[in-house]
CSV table of C-alpha atoms and ligand atoms in Angstrom, one decimal:
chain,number,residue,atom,x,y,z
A,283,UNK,CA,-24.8,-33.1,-12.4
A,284,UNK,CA,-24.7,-29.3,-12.0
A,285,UNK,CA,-25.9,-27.4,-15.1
A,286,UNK,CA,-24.9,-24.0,-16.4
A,287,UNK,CA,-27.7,-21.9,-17.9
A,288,UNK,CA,-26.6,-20.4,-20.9
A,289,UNK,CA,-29.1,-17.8,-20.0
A,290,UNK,CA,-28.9,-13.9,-21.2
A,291,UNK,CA,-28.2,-11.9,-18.3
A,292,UNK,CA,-30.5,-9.8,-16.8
A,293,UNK,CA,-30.5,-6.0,-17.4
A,294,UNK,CA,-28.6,-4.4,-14.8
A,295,UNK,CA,-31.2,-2.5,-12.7
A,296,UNK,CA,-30.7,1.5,-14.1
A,297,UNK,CA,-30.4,2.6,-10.3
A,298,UNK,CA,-26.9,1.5,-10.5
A,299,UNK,CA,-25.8,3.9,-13.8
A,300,UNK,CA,-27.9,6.6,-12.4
A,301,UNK,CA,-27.3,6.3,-9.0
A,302,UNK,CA,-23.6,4.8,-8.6
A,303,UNK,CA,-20.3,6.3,-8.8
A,304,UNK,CA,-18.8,6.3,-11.8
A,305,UNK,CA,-15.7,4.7,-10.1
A,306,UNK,CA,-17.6,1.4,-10.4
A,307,UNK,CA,-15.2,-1.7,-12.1
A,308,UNK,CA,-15.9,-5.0,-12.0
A,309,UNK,CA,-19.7,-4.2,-12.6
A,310,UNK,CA,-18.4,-3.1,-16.0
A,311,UNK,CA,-17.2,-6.9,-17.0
A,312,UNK,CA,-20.2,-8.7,-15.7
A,313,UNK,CA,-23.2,-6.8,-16.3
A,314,UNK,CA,-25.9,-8.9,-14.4
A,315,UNK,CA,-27.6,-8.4,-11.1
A,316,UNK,CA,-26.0,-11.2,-8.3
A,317,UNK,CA,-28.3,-12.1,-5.5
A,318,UNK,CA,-27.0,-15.4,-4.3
A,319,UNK,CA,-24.1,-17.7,-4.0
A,320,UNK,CA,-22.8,-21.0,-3.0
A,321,UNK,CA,-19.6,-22.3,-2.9
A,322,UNK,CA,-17.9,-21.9,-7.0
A,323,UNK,CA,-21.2,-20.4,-8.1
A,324,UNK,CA,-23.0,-17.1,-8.7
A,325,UNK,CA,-26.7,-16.6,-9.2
A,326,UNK,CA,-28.0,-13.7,-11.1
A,327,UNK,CA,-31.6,-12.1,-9.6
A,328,UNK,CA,-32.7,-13.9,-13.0
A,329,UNK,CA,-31.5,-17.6,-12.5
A,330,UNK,CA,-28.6,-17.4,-14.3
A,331,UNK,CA,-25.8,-19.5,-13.0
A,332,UNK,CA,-22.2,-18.6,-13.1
A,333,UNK,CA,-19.0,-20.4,-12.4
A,334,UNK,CA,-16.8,-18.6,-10.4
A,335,UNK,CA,-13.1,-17.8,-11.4
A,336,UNK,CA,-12.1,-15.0,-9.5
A,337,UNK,CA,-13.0,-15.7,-5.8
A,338,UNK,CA,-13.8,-12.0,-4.6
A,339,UNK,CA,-10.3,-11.4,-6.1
A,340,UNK,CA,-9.2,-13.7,-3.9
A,341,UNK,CA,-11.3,-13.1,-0.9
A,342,UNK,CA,-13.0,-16.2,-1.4
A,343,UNK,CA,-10.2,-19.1,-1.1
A,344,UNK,CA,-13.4,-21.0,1.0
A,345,UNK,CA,-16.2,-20.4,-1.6
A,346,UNK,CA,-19.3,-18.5,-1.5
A,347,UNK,CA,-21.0,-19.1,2.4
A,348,UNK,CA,-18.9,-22.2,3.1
A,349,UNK,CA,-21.2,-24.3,5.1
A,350,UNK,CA,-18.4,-25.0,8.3
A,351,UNK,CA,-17.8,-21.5,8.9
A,352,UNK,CA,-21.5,-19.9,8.2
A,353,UNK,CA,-22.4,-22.1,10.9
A,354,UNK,CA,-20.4,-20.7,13.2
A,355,UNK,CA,-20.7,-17.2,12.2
A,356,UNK,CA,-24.5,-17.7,12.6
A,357,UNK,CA,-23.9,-19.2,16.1
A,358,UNK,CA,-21.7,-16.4,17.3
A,359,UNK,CA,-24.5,-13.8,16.2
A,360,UNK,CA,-27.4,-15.6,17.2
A,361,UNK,CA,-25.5,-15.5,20.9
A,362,UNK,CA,-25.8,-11.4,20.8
A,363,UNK,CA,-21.5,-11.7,21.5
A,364,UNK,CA,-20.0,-8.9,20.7
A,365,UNK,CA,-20.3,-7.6,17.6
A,366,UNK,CA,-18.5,-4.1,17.3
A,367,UNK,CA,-15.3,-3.8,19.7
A,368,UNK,CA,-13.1,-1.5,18.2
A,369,UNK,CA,-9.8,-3.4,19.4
A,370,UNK,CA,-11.0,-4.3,23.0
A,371,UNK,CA,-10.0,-7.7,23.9
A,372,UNK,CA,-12.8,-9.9,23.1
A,373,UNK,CA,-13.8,-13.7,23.4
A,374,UNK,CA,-13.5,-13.9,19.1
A,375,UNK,CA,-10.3,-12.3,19.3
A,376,UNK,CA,-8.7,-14.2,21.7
A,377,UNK,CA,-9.7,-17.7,20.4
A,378,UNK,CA,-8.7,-16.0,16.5
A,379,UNK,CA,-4.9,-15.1,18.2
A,380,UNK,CA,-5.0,-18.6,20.0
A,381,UNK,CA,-6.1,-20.1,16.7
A,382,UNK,CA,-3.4,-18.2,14.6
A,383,UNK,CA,-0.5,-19.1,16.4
A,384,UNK,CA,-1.3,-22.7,17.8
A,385,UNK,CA,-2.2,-23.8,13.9
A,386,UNK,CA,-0.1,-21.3,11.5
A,387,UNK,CA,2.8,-19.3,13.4
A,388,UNK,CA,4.3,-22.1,16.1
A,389,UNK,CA,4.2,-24.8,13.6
A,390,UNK,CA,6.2,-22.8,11.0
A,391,UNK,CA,8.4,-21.3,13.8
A,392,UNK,CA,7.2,-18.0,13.3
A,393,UNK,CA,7.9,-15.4,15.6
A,394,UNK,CA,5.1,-12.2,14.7
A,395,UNK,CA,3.0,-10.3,16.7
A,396,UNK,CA,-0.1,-9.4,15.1
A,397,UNK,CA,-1.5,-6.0,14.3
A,398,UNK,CA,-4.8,-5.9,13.7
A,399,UNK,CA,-5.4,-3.0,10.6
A,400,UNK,CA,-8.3,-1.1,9.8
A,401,UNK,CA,-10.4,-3.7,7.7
A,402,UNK,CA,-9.1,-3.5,4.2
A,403,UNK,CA,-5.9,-4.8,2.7
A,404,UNK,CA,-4.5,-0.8,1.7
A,405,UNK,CA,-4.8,0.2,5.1
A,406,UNK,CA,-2.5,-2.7,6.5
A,407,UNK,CA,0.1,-1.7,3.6
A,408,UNK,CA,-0.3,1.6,4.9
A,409,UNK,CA,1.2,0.5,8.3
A,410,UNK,CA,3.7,-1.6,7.7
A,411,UNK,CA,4.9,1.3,5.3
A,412,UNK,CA,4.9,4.2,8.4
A,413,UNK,CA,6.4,1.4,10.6
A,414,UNK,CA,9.4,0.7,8.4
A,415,UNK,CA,9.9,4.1,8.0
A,416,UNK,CA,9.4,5.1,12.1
A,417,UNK,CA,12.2,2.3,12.8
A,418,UNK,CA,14.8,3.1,10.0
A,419,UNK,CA,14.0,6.6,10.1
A,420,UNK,CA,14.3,6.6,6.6
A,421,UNK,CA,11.4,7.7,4.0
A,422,UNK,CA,12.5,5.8,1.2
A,423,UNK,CA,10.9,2.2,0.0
A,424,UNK,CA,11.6,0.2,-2.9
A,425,UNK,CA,8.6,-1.4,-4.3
A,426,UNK,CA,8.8,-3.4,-8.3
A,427,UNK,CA,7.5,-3.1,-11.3
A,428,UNK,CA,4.1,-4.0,-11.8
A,429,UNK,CA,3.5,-4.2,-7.9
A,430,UNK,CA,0.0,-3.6,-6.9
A,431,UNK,CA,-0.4,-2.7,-2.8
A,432,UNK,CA,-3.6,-0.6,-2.9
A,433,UNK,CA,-5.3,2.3,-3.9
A,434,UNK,CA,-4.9,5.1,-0.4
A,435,UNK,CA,-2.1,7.7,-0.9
A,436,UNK,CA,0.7,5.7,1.0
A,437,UNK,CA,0.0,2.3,-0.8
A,438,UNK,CA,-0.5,3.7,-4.2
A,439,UNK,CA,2.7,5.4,-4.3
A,440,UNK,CA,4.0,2.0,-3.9
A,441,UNK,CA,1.9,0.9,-6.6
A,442,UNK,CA,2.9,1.0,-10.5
A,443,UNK,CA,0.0,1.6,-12.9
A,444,UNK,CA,0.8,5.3,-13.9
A,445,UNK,CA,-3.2,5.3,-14.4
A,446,UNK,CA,-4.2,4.5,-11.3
A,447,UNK,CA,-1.2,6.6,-9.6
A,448,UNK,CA,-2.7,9.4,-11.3
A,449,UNK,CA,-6.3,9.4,-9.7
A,450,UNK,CA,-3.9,10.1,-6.1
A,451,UNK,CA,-3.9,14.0,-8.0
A,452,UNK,CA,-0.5,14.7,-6.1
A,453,UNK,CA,2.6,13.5,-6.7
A,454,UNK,CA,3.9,10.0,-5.3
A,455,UNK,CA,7.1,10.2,-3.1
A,456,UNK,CA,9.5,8.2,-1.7
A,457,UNK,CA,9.4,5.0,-3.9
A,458,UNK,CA,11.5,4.0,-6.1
A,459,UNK,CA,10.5,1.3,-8.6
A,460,UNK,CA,13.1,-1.3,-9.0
A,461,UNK,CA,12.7,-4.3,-12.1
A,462,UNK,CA,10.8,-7.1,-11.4
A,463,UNK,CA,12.0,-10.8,-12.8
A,464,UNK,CA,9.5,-9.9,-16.0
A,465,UNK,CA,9.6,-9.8,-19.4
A,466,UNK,CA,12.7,-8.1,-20.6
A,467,UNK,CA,13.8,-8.2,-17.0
A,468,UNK,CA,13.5,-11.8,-17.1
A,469,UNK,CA,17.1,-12.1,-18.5
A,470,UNK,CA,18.5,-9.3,-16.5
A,471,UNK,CA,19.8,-9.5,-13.4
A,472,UNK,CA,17.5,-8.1,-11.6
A,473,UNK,CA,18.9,-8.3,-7.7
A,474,UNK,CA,22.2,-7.5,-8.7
A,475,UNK,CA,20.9,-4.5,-10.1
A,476,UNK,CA,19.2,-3.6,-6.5
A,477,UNK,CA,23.0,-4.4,-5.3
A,478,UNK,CA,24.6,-1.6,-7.0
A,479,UNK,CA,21.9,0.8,-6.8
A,480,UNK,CA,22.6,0.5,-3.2
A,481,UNK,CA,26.6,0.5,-3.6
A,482,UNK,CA,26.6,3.2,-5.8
A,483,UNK,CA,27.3,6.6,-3.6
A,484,UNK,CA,26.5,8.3,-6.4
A,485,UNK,CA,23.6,6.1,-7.8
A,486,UNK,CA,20.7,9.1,-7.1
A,487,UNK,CA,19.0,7.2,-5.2
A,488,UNK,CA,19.1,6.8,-1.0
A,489,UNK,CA,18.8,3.9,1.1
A,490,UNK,CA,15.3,2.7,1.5
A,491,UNK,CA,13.4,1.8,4.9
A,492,UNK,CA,12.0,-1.4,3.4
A,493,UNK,CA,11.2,-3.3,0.3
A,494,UNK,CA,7.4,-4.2,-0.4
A,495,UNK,CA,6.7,-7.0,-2.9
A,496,UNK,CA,4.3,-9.3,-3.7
A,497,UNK,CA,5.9,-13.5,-4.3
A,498,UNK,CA,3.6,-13.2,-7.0
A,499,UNK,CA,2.0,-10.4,-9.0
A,500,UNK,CA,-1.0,-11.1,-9.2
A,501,UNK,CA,-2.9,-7.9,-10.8
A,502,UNK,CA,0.7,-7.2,-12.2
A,503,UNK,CA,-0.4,-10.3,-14.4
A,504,UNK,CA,0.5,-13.5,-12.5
A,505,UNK,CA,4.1,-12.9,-12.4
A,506,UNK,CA,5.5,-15.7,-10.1
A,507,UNK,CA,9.0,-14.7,-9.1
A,508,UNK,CA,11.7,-17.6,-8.7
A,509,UNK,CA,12.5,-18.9,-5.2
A,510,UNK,CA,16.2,-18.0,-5.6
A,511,UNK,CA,15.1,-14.3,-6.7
A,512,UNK,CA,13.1,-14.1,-3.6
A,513,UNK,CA,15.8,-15.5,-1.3
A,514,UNK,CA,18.3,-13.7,-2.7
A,515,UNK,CA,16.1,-10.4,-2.0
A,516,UNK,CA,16.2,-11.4,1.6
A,517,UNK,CA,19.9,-11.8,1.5
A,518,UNK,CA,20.3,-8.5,-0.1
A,519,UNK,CA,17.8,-6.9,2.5
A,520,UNK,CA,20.1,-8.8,5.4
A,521,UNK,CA,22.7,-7.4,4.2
A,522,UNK,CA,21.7,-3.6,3.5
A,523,UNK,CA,20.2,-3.4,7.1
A,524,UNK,CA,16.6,-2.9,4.9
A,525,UNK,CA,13.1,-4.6,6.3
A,526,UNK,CA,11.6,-6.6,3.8
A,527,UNK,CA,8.3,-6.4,4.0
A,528,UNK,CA,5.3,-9.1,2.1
A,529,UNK,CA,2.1,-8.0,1.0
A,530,UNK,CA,0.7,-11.5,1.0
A,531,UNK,CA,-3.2,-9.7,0.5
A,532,UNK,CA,-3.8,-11.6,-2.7
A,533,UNK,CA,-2.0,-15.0,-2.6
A,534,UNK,CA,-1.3,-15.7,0.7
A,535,UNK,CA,-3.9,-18.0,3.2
A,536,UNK,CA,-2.8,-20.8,1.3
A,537,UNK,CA,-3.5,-19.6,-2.6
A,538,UNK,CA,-0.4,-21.1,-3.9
A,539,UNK,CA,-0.4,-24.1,-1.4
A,540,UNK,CA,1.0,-23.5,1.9
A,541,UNK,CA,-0.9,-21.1,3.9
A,542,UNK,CA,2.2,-17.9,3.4
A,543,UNK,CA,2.8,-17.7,-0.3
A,544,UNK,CA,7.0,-17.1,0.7
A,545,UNK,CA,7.2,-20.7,2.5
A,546,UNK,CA,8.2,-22.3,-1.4
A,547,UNK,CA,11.5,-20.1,-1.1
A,548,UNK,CA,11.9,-21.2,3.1
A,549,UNK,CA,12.8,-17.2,4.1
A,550,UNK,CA,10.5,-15.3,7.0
A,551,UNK,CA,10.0,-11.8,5.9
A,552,UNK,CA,10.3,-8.7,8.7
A,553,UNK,CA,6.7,-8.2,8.0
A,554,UNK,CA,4.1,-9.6,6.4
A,555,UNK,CA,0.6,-8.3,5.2
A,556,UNK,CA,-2.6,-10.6,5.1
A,557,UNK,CA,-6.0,-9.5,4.1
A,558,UNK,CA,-8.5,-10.8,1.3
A,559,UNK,CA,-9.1,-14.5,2.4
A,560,UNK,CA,-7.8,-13.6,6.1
A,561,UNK,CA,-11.4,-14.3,7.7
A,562,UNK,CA,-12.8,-17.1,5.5
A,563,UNK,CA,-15.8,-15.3,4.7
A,564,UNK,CA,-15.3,-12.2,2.8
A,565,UNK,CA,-15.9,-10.2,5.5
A,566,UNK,CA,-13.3,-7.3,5.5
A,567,UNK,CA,-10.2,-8.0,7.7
A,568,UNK,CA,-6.9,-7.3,7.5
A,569,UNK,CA,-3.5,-8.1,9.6
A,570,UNK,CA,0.2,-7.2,9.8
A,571,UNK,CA,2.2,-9.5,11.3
A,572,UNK,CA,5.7,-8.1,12.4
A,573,UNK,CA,8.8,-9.6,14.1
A,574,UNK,CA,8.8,-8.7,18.2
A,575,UNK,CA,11.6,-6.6,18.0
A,576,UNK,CA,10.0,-4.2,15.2
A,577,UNK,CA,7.2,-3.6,17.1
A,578,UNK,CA,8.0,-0.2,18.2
A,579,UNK,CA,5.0,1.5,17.6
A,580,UNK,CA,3.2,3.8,20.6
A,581,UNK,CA,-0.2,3.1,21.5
A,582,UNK,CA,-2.8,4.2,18.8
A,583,UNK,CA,-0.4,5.2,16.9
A,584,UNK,CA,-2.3,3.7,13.6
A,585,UNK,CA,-5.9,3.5,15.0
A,586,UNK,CA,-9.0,2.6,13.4
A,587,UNK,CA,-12.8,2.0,14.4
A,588,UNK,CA,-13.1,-1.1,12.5
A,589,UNK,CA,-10.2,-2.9,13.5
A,590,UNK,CA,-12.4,-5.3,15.8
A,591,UNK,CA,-14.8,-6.8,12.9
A,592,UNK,CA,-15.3,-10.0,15.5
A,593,UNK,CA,-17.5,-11.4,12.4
A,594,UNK,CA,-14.7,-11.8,10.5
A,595,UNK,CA,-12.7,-13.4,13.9
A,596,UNK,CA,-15.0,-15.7,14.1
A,597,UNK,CA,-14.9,-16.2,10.2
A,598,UNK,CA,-11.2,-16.7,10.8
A,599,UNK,CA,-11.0,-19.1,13.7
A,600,UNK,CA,-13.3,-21.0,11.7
A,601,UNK,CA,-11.8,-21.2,8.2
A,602,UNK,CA,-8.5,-22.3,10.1
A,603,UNK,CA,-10.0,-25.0,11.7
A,604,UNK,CA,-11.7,-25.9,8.5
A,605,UNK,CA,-8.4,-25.9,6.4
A,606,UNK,CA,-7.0,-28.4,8.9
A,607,UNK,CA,-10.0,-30.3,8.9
A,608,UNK,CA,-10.2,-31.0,4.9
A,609,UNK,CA,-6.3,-31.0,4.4
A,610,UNK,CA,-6.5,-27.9,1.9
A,611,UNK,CA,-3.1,-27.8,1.0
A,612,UNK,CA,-3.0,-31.1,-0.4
A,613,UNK,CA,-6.0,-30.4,-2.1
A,614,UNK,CA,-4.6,-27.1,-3.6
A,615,UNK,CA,-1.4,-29.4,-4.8
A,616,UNK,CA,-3.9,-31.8,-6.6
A,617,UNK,CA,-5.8,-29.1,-8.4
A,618,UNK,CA,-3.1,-27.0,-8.8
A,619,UNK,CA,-1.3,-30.1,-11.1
A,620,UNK,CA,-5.1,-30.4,-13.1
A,621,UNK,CA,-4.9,-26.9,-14.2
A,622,UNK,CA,-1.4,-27.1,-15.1
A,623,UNK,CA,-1.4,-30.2,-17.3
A,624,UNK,CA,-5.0,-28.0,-19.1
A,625,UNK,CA,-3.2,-25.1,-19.5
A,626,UNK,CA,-0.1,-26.6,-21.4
A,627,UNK,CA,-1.7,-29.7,-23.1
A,628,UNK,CA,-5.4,-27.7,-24.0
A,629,UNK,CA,-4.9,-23.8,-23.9
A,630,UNK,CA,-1.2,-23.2,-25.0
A,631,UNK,CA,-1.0,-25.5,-27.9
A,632,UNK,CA,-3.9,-23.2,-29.0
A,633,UNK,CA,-1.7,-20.5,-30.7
A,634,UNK,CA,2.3,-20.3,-30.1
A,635,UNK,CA,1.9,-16.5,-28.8
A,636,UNK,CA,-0.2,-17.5,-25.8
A,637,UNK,CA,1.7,-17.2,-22.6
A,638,UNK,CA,1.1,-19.3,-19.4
A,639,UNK,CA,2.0,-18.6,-16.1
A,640,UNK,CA,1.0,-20.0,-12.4
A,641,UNK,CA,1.6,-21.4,-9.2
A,642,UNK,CA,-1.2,-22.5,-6.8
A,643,UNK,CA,-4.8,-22.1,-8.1
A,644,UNK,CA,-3.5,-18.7,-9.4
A,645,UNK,CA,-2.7,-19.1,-13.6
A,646,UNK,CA,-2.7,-16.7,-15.9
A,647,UNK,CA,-3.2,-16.7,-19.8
A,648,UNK,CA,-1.8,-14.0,-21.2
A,649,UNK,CA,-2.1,-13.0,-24.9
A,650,UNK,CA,0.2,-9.8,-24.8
A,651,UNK,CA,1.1,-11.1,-27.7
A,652,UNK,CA,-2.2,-10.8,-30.1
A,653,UNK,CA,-0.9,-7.1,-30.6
A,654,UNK,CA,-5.0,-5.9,-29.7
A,655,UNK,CA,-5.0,-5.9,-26.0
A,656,UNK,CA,-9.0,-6.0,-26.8
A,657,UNK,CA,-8.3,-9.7,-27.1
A,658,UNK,CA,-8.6,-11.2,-23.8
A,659,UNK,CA,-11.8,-8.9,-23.0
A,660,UNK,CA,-13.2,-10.3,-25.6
A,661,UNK,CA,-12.5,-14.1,-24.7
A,662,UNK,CA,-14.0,-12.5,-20.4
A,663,UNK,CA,-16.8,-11.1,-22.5
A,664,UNK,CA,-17.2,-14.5,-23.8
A,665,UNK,CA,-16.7,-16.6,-20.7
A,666,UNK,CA,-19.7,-14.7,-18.9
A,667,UNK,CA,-22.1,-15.3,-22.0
A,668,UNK,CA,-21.3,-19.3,-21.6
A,669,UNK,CA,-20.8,-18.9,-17.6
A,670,UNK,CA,-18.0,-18.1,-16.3
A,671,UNK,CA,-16.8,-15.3,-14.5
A,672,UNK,CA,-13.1,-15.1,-14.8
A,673,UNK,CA,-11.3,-11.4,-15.0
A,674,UNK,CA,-8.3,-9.3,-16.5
A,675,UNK,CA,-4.7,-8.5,-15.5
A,676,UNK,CA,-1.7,-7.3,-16.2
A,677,UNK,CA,0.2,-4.7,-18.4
A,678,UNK,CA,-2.8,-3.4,-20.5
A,679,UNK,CA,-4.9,-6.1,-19.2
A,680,UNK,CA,-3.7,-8.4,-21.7
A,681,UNK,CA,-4.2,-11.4,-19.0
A,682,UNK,CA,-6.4,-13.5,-18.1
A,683,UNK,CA,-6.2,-14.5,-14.5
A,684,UNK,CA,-7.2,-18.0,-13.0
A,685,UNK,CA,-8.3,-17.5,-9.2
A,686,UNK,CA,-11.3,-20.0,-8.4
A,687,UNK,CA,-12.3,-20.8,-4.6
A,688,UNK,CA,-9.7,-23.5,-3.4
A,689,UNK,CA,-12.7,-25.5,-2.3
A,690,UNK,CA,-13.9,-24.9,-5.9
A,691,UNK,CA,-15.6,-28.8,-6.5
A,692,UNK,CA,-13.5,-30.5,-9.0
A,693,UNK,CA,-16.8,-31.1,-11.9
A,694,UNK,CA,-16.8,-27.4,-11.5
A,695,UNK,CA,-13.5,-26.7,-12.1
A,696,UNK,CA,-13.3,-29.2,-15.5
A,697,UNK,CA,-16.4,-27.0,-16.5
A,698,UNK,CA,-14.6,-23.7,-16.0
A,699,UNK,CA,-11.7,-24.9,-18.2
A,700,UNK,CA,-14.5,-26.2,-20.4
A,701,UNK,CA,-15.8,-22.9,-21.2
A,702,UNK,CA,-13.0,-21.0,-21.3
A,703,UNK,CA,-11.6,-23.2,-23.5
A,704,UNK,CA,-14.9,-23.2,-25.6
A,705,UNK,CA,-14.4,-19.4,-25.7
A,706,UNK,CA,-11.1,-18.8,-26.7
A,707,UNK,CA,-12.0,-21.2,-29.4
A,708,UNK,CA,-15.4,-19.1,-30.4
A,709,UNK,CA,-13.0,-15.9,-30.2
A,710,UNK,CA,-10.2,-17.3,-32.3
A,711,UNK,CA,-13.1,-18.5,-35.0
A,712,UNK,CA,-14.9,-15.6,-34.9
B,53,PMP,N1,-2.0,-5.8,-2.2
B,53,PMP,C1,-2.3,-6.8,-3.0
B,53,PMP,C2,-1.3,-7.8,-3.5
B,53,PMP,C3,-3.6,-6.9,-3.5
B,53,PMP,O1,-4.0,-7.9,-4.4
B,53,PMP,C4,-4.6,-6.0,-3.1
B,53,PMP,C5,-6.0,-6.0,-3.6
B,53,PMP,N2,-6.2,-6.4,-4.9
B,53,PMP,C6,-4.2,-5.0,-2.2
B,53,PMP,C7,-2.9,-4.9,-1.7
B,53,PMP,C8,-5.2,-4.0,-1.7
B,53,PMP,O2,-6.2,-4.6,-0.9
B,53,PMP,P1,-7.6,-3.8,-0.7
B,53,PMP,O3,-8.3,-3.8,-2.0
B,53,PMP,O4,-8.3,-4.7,0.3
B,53,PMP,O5,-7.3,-2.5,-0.1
């Protein structure tokens, strides 16, 4: 029976408030000192043990140092292969590319070539971005509301918290927001606004290159757009001559169920943009996969020195093999029906103003409507004191988002909803 201490958390070394950038985040929410993992759970340096609800936002869809693919990560070092090759062609990245198409592309009948980014998920935005531009020589891009696609200049301009857009200290050009199926937009008809935007000679606004979006928003607050809104986005991008492009960082490799988050609504998108749970491991790697005939791009024309990280091939080969092997989409389904049926029969019958949202083993709780967006930190703040580490998204950070490992052990899981329901309770009382 696994046991979570209820232990106070040790106090976080002062090297790290002296000695850290102030630019520091998640550190802030759970103030403890990690030194160890396995599978759904964190250890402190201390002992304390901590459930784990948000996965390396999302890096982690194979838990902490899953035991199939460490051992062949530790094989492939202990073999002095290659470890640093830029993007020469290498043993790992050949069986990766092998692996990738024989188990994911042919068998969804998907035609990409792969482009392999510099190792974080901003940097493939980044390139699909200049390569929808370079082939409709046109600079505009529609992103939505909400959107989050990364934090360097040309991602973050696609990206919609005016806070973060205003670190960038210039301004953002050439994207124009459009409303996301959210909230007030919910009702609105969102697409066919798109439509006459783009009819409209004299709407102000020009024909974009592409349109960026995410199936759902995840650190937009768990917004899961409707399969006919996505299809008919497609349709609308068919129909415009515009490349629709999806940045499946956060909830694609198999997050919501099948291994591309877009497969519920059955369209293929011009381009699509893995990263996060890409090599299995959490070791930073990240992809764009683009249709044959858009790959128009000249030799190192988006270069990068750490576009070969054969760690995280290896990692990747692996965790594809190990998907396969345990049927993880099936097992995705199965817990993805659990936390449903908690949400709606233990969480939202809590208080009628709390708000439930999800698809996959991503769920969100939002409380937008507590008036103090203090609430849900205090219910996180809460979580970690009892054990679980489970963070904020949204407009004001009003939601809480659900994202445990997909492996996450099902008597871990019950005891993550244990405690969270145990702290919303202890908030609500308090
Ligand atoms: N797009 C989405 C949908 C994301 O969730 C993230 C990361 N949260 C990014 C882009 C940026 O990825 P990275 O942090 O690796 O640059």
């Amino acid at each position: 029976m696994h046991r979570i201490a209820l232990q106070k958390p040790s106090q976080p070394a002062n090297i790290f408030e002296t000695r850290e950038s102030n630019v520091r985040s998640y550190c802030r929410n759970f103030p403890d000192v990690f030194h160890r993992a396995k599978d759904s759970i964190i250890y402190s340096e201390t002992g304390a043990e901590y459930i784990d609800f948000l996965a390396g936002a999302g890096a982690l869809n194979y838990g902490h140092n899953n035991d199939y693919i460490k051992q062949k990560v530790i094989a492939y070092l202990a073999s002095d292969a290659i470890a640093h090759g830029l993007d020469l062609h290498t043993s790992a990245k050949k069986e990766f590319l092998e692996k990738f198409f024989s188990s994911v592309l042919e068998p969804k009948k998907l035609d990409y070539k792969v482009q392999f980014c510099g190792p974080t998920g901003t940097n493939a935005v980044e390139a699909a971005l200049k390569l929808a531009r370079k082939i409709k020589k046109r600079p505009g891009i529609f992103s939505f509301m909400g959107a989050y696609h990364g934090m360097t200049l040309g991602s973050l301009a696609a990206t919609g918290n005016i806070a973060a857009r205003a670190g960038a200290g210039v301004t953002s050009n050439n994207v124009t927001f459009m409303p996301y199926p959210y909230g007030f937009m919910e009702s609105f008809n969102t697409i066919g606004y798109i439509e006459a935007v783009l009819n409209d000679v004299n709407s102000g606004i020009e024909k974009p290159a592409a349109i960026i979006f995410e199936t759902v928003q995840a650190e937009g607050g768990v917004i899961v757009a409707p399969v006919e809104w996505i299809q008919q986005l497609r349709d609308l991008c068919d129909r415009h001559d515009i490349l629709l492009i999806c940045d499946d960082i956060q909830v694609g490799c198999g997050r919501t169920g099948p291994f591309f988050s877009f497969e519920r609504a059955n369209i293929v998108p011009d381009m699509v943009i893995l990263s996060k749970s890409i090599s299995g491991y959490g070791f930073p790697m990240s992809l764009l996969l683009i249709k044959p005939e858009l790959d128009i791009w000249e030799p190192g024309e988006h270069t990068g020195t750490f576009r070969g990280n054969q760690l995280a091939f290896v990692g990747a080969t692996a965790a594809l093999e190990y998907r396969e092997n345990i049927n993880l989409e099936r097992e995705v389904q199965l817990k993805e029906f659990f936390l449903q049926k908690f949400l709606a029969e233990e969480i939202a019958p809590i208080d009628e103003k709390i708000n439930i949202r999800g698809i996959g083993l991503i769920w969100g709780i939002d409380f937008e409507k507590f008036g103090a967006a203090s609430f849900a930190k205090k219910v996180t703040s809460r979580c970690f004191e009892l054990g679980l580490i489970v963070e904020r998204v949204g407009r004001n950070d009003t939601a809480i988002k659900i994202l445990p490992p997909l492996t996450i052990e099902w008597s871990i899981l019950q005891k993550g909803c244990a405690i969270l329901q145990q702290a919303l309770s202890d908030c609500l009382n308090s």
